[in-house]
GROMACS .gro file of C-alpha atoms in nm:
model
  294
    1UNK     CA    1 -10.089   8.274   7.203
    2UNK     CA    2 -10.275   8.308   6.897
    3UNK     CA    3 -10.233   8.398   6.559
    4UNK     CA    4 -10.440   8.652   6.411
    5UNK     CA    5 -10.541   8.735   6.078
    6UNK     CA    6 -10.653   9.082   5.898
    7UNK     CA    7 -11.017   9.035   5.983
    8UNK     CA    8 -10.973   8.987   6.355
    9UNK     CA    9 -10.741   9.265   6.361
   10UNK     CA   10 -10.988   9.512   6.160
   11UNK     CA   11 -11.282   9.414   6.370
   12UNK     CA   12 -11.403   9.670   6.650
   13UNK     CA   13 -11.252   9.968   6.430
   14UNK     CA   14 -11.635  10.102   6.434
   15UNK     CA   15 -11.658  10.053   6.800
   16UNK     CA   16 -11.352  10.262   6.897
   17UNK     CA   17 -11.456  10.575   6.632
   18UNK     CA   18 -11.813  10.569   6.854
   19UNK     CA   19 -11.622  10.544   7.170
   20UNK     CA   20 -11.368  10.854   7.063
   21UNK     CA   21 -11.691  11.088   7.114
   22UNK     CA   22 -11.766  11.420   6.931
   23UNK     CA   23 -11.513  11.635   7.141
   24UNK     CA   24 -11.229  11.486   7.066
   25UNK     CA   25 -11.094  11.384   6.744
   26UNK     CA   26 -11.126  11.006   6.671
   27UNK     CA   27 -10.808  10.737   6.707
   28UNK     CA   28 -10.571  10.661   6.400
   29UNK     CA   29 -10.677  10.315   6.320
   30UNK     CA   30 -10.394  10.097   6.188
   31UNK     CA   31 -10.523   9.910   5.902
   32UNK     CA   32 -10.204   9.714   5.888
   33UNK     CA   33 -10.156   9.681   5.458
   34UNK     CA   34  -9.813   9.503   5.486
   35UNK     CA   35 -10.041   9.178   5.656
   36UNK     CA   36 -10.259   9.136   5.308
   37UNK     CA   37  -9.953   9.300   5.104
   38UNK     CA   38  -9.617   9.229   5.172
   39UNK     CA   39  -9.350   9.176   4.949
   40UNK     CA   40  -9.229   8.921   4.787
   41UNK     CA   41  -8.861   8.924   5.060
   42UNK     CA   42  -9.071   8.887   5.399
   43UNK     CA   43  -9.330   8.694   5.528
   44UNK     CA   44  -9.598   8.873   5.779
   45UNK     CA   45  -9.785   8.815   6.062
   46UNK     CA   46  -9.914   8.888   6.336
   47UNK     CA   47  -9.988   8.720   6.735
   48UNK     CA   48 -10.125   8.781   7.057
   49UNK     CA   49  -9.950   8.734   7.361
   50UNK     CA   50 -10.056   8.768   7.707
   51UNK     CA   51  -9.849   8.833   8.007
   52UNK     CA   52  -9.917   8.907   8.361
   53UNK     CA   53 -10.288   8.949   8.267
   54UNK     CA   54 -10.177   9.233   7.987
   55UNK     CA   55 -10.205   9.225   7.642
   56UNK     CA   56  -9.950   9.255   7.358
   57UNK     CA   57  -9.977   9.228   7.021
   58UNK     CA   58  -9.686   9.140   6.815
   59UNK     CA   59  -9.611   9.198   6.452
   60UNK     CA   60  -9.341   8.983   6.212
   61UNK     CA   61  -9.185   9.073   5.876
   62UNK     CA   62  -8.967   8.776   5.895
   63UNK     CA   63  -8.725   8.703   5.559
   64UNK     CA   64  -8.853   8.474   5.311
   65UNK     CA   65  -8.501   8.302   5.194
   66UNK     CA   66  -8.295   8.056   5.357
   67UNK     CA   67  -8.126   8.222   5.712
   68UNK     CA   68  -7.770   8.220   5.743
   69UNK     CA   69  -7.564   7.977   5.987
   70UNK     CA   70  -7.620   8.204   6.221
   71UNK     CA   71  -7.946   8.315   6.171
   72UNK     CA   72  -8.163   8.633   6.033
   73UNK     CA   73  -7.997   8.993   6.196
   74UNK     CA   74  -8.343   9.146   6.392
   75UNK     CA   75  -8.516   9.479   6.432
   76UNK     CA   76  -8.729   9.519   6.746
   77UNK     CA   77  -8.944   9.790   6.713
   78UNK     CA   78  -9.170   9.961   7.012
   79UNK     CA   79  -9.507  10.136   6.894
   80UNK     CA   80  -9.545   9.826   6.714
   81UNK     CA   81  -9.912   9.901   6.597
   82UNK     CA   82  -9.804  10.263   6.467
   83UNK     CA   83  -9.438  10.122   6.341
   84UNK     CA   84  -9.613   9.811   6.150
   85UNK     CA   85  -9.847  10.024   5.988
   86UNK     CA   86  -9.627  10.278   5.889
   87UNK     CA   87  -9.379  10.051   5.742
   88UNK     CA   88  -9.396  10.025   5.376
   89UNK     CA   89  -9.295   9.675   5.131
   90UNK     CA   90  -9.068   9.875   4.952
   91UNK     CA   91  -8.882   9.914   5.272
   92UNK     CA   92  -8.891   9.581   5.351
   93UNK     CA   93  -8.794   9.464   5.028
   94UNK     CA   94  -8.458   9.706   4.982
   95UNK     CA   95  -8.394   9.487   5.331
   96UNK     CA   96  -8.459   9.130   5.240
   97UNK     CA   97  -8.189   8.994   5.513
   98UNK     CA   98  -8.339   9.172   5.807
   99UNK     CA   99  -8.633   9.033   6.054
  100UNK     CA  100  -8.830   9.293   6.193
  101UNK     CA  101  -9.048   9.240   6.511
  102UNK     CA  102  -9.319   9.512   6.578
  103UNK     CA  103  -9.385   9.534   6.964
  104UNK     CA  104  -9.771   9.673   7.023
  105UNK     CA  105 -10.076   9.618   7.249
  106UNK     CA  106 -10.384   9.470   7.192
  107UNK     CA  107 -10.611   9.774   7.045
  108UNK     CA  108 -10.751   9.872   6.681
  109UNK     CA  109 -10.530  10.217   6.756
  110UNK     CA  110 -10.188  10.291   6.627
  111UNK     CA  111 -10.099  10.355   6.982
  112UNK     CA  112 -10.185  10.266   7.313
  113UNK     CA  113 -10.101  10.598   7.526
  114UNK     CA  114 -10.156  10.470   7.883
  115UNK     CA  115  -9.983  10.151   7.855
  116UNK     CA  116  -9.725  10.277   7.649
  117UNK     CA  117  -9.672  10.522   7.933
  118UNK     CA  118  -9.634  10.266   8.213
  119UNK     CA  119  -9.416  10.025   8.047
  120UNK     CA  120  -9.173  10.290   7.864
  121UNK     CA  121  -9.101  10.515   8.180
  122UNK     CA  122  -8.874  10.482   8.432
  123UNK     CA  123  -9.008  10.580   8.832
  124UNK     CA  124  -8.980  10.977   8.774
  125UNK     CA  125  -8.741  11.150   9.071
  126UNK     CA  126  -8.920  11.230   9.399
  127UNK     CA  127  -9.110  11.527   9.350
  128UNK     CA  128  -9.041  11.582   8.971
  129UNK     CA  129  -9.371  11.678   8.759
  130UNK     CA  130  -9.410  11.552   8.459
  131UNK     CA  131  -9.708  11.717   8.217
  132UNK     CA  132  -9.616  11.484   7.937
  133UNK     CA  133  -9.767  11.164   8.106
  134UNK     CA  134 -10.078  11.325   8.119
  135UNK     CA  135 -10.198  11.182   8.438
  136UNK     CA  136 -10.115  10.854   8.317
  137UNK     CA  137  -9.934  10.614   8.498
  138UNK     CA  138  -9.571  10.591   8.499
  139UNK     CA  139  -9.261  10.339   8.643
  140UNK     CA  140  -9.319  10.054   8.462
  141UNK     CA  141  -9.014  10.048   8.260
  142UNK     CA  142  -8.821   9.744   8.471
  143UNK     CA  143  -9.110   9.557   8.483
  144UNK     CA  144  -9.187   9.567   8.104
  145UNK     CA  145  -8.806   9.491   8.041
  146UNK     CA  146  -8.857   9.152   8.201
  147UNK     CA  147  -9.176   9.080   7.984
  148UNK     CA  148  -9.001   9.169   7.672
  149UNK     CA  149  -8.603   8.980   7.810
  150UNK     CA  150  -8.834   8.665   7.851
  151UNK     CA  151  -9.233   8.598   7.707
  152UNK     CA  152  -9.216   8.889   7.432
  153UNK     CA  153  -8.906   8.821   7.332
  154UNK     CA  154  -8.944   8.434   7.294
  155UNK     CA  155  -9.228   8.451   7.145
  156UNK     CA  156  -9.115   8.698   6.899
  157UNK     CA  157  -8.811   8.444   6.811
  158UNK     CA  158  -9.025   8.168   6.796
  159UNK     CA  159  -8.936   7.964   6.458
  160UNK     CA  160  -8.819   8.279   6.279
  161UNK     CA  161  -8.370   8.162   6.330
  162UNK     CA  162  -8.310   8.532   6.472
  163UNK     CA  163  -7.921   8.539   6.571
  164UNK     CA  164  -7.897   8.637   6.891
  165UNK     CA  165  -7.614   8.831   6.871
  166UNK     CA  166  -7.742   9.086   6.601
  167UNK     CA  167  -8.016   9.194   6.744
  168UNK     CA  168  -8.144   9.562   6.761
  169UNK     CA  169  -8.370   9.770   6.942
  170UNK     CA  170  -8.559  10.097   6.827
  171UNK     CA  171  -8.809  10.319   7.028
  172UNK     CA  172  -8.959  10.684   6.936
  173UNK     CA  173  -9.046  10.949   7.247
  174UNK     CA  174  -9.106  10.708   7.488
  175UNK     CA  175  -8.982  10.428   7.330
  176UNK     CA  176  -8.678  10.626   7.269
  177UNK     CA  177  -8.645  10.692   7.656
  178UNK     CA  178  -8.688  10.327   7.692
  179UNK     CA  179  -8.457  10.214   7.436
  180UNK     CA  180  -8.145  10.432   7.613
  181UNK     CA  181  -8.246  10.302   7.931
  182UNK     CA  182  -8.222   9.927   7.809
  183UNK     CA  183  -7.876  10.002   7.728
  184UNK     CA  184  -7.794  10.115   8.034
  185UNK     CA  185  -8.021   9.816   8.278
  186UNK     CA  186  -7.972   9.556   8.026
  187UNK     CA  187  -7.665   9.610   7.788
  188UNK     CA  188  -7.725   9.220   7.695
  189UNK     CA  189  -8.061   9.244   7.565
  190UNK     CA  190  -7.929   9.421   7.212
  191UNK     CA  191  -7.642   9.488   7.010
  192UNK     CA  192  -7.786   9.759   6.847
  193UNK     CA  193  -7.971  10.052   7.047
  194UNK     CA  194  -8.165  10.332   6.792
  195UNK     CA  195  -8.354  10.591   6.996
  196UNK     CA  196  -8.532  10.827   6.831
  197UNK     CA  197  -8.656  11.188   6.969
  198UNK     CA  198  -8.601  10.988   7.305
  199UNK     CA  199  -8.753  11.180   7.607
  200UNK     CA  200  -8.464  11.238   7.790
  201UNK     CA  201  -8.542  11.492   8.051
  202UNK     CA  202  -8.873  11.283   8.124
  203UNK     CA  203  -8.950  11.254   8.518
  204UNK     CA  204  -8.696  11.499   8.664
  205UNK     CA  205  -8.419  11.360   8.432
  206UNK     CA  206  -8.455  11.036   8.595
  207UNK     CA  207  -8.235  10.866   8.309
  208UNK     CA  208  -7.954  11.072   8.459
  209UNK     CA  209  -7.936  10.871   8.749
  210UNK     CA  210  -8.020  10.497   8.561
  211UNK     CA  211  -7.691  10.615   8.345
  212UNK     CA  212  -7.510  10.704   8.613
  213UNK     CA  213  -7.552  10.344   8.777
  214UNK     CA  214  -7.443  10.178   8.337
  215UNK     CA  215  -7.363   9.848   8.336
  216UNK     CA  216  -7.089   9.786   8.070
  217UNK     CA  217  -7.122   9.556   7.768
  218UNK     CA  218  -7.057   9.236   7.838
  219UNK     CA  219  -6.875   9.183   7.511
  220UNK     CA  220  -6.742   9.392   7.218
  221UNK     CA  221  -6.911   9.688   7.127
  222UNK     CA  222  -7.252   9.783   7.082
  223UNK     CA  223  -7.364  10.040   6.818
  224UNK     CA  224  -7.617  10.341   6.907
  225UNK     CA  225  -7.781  10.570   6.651
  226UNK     CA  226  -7.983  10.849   6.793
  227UNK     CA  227  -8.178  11.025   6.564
  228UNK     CA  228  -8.373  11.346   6.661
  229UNK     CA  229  -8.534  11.649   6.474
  230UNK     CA  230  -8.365  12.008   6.470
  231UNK     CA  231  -8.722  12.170   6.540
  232UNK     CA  232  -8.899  11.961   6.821
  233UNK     CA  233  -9.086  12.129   7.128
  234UNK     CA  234  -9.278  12.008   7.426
  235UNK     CA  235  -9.658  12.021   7.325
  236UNK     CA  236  -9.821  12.343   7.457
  237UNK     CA  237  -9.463  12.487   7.456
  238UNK     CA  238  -9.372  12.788   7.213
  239UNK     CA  239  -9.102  12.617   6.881
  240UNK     CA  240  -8.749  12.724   6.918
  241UNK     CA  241  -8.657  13.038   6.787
  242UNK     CA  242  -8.382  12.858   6.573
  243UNK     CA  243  -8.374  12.502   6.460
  244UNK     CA  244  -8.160  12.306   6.682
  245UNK     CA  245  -8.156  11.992   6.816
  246UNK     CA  246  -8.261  11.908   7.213
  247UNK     CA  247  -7.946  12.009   7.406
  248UNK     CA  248  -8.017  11.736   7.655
  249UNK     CA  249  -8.035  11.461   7.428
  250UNK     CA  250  -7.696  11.635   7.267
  251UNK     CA  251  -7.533  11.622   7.586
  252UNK     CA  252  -7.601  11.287   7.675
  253UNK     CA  253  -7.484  11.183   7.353
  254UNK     CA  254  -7.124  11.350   7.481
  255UNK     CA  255  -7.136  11.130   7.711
  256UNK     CA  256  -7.164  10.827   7.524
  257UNK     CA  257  -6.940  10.921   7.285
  258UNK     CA  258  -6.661  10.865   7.525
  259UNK     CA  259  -6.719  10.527   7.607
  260UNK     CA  260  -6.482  10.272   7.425
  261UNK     CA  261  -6.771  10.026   7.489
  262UNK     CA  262  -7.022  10.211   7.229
  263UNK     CA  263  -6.984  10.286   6.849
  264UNK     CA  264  -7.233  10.621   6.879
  265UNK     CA  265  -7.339  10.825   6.553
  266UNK     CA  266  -7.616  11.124   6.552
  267UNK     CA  267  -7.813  11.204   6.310
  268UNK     CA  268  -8.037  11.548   6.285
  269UNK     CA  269  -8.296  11.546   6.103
  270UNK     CA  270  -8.311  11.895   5.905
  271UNK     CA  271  -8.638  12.052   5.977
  272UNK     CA  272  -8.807  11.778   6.128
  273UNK     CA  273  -9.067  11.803   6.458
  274UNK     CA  274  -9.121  11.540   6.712
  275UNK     CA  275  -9.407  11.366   6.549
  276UNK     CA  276  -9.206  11.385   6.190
  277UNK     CA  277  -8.866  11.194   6.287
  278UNK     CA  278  -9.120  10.869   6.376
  279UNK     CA  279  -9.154  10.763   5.992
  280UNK     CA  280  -8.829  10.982   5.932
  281UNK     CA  281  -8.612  10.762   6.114
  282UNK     CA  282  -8.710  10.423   5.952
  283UNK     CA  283  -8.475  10.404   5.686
  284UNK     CA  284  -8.156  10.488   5.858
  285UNK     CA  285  -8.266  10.205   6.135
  286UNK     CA  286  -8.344   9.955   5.897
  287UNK     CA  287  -7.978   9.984   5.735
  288UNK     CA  288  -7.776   9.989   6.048
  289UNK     CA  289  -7.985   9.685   6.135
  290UNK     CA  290  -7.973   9.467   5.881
  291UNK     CA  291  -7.553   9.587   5.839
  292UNK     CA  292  -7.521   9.509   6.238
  293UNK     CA  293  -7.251   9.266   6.272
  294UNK     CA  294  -7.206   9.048   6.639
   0.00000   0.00000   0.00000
């Protein structure tokens, strides 16, 4: 494990613009400005963890004042390299009681798409295509739930008095798909689940089947806030006619609605495409986080 600071973490940025090539358009490189600038609420950092020979990269806003008895409420975010640098200090600072844990690979790129793919996705159903991995690999969704249930996840805690019981998950695309699936495998892992745009027919609608086989909470009630735009479309795929929401990800939330396990609330985002609800969603997370109570 090591910790890094903001020249380590800026180094190579020239490398990967060379690598990106003329043909395509270069990587967003995350410059990370809450590591030299954060505010005055929330100490930052950043470390490198390593497990089963891959590499993740893990980013902490972690509050600056004394934590309660029972330690600091926490936000878990996937995407971490994107979500970190995308976060803002004002946002931290209108959230001084919250610990936020940024979840991200090893690279000078907001995102990592191929191992992003493999650990967010579950094993797509037998014969199901699925254009949005791009020829990536997929599955890897258990797998990565075990690294983050035991290395990431201590590591993440490590000295920063997280409370155990108040701890909450959010994941965009992907990371959405992965964050509703986490609820169903692992209903212990959080208390609060926040997926965002989550790609719920992903695979054949494999999540249909991983919800069909829910384990219940193992105590009290978890909360779930599922955000999602009212204009997203597949890429390559012609925008809805009208704004509305994804009727998949509408009828799943049905579902959950009628589990006395689950305090569920939707929000649509007015207007909003896939890529937009990413930043869009932050400030509505932060708040239920910070407000979750055990």
């Amino acid at each position: 494990m090591i910790t890094l600071n903001r020249r380590r973490l800026l180094a190579g940025f020239a490398a990967v613009t060379m690598l990106s090539g003329q043909s395509r358009p270069a990587p967003s490189i995350a410059t990370y400005p809450l590591l030299t600038a954060p505010p005055p609420t929330h100490r930052t950092s950043a470390l490198d963890v390593t497990v089963d020979g891959h590499g993740y990269r893990l980013f902490r806003a972690l509050p600056g004042g004394a934590a309660p008895a029972g330690g600091w409420p926490s936000l878990w975010m996937l995407d971490g390299n994107a979500a970190f640098n995308r976060l803002t200090a004002d946002q931290l600072a209108r959230h001084p009681g919250l610990a936020i844990i940024c979840l991200g690979y090893q690279v000078a790129t907001e995102l990592a798409p191929e191992a992003r793919t493999l650990d967010y996705t579950p094993v797509p159903v037998a014969g199901a295509s699925e254009p949005r991995a791009r020829d990536r690999q997929t599955g890897g969704h258990d797998t990565f739930r075990d690294r983050l249930a035991g290395p990431l996840m201590q590591a993440g805690s490590d000295g920063a008095y997280l409370d155990p019981a108040r701890r909450s998950m959010w994941g965009h695309s992907f990371g959405g798909l992965f964050t509703l699936a986490t609820l169903f495998r692992r209903p212990d892992l959080f208390r609060g689940y926040i997926p965002v745009s989550p790609s719920t027919g992903f695979g054949g609608n494999a999540l249909d089947g991983i919800e069909a086989e829910a384990a219940p909470i193992p105590a009290g009630r978890a909360g779930v806030l599922i955000m999602l735009g009212d204009s997203e479309h597949r890429h390559g795929s012609e925008p809805p006619v009208q704004p509305r929401p994804s009727p998949q990800t509408m009828a799943l939330a049905e579902r959950l609605r009628s589990r006395d396990d689950l305090s569920l609330r939707v929000e649509v985002l007015k207007g909003l495409t896939h890529g937009a609800t990413f930043r869009a969603s932050f400030d509505p997370a932060l708040q239920m986080a910070e407000g979750l109570r055990a």
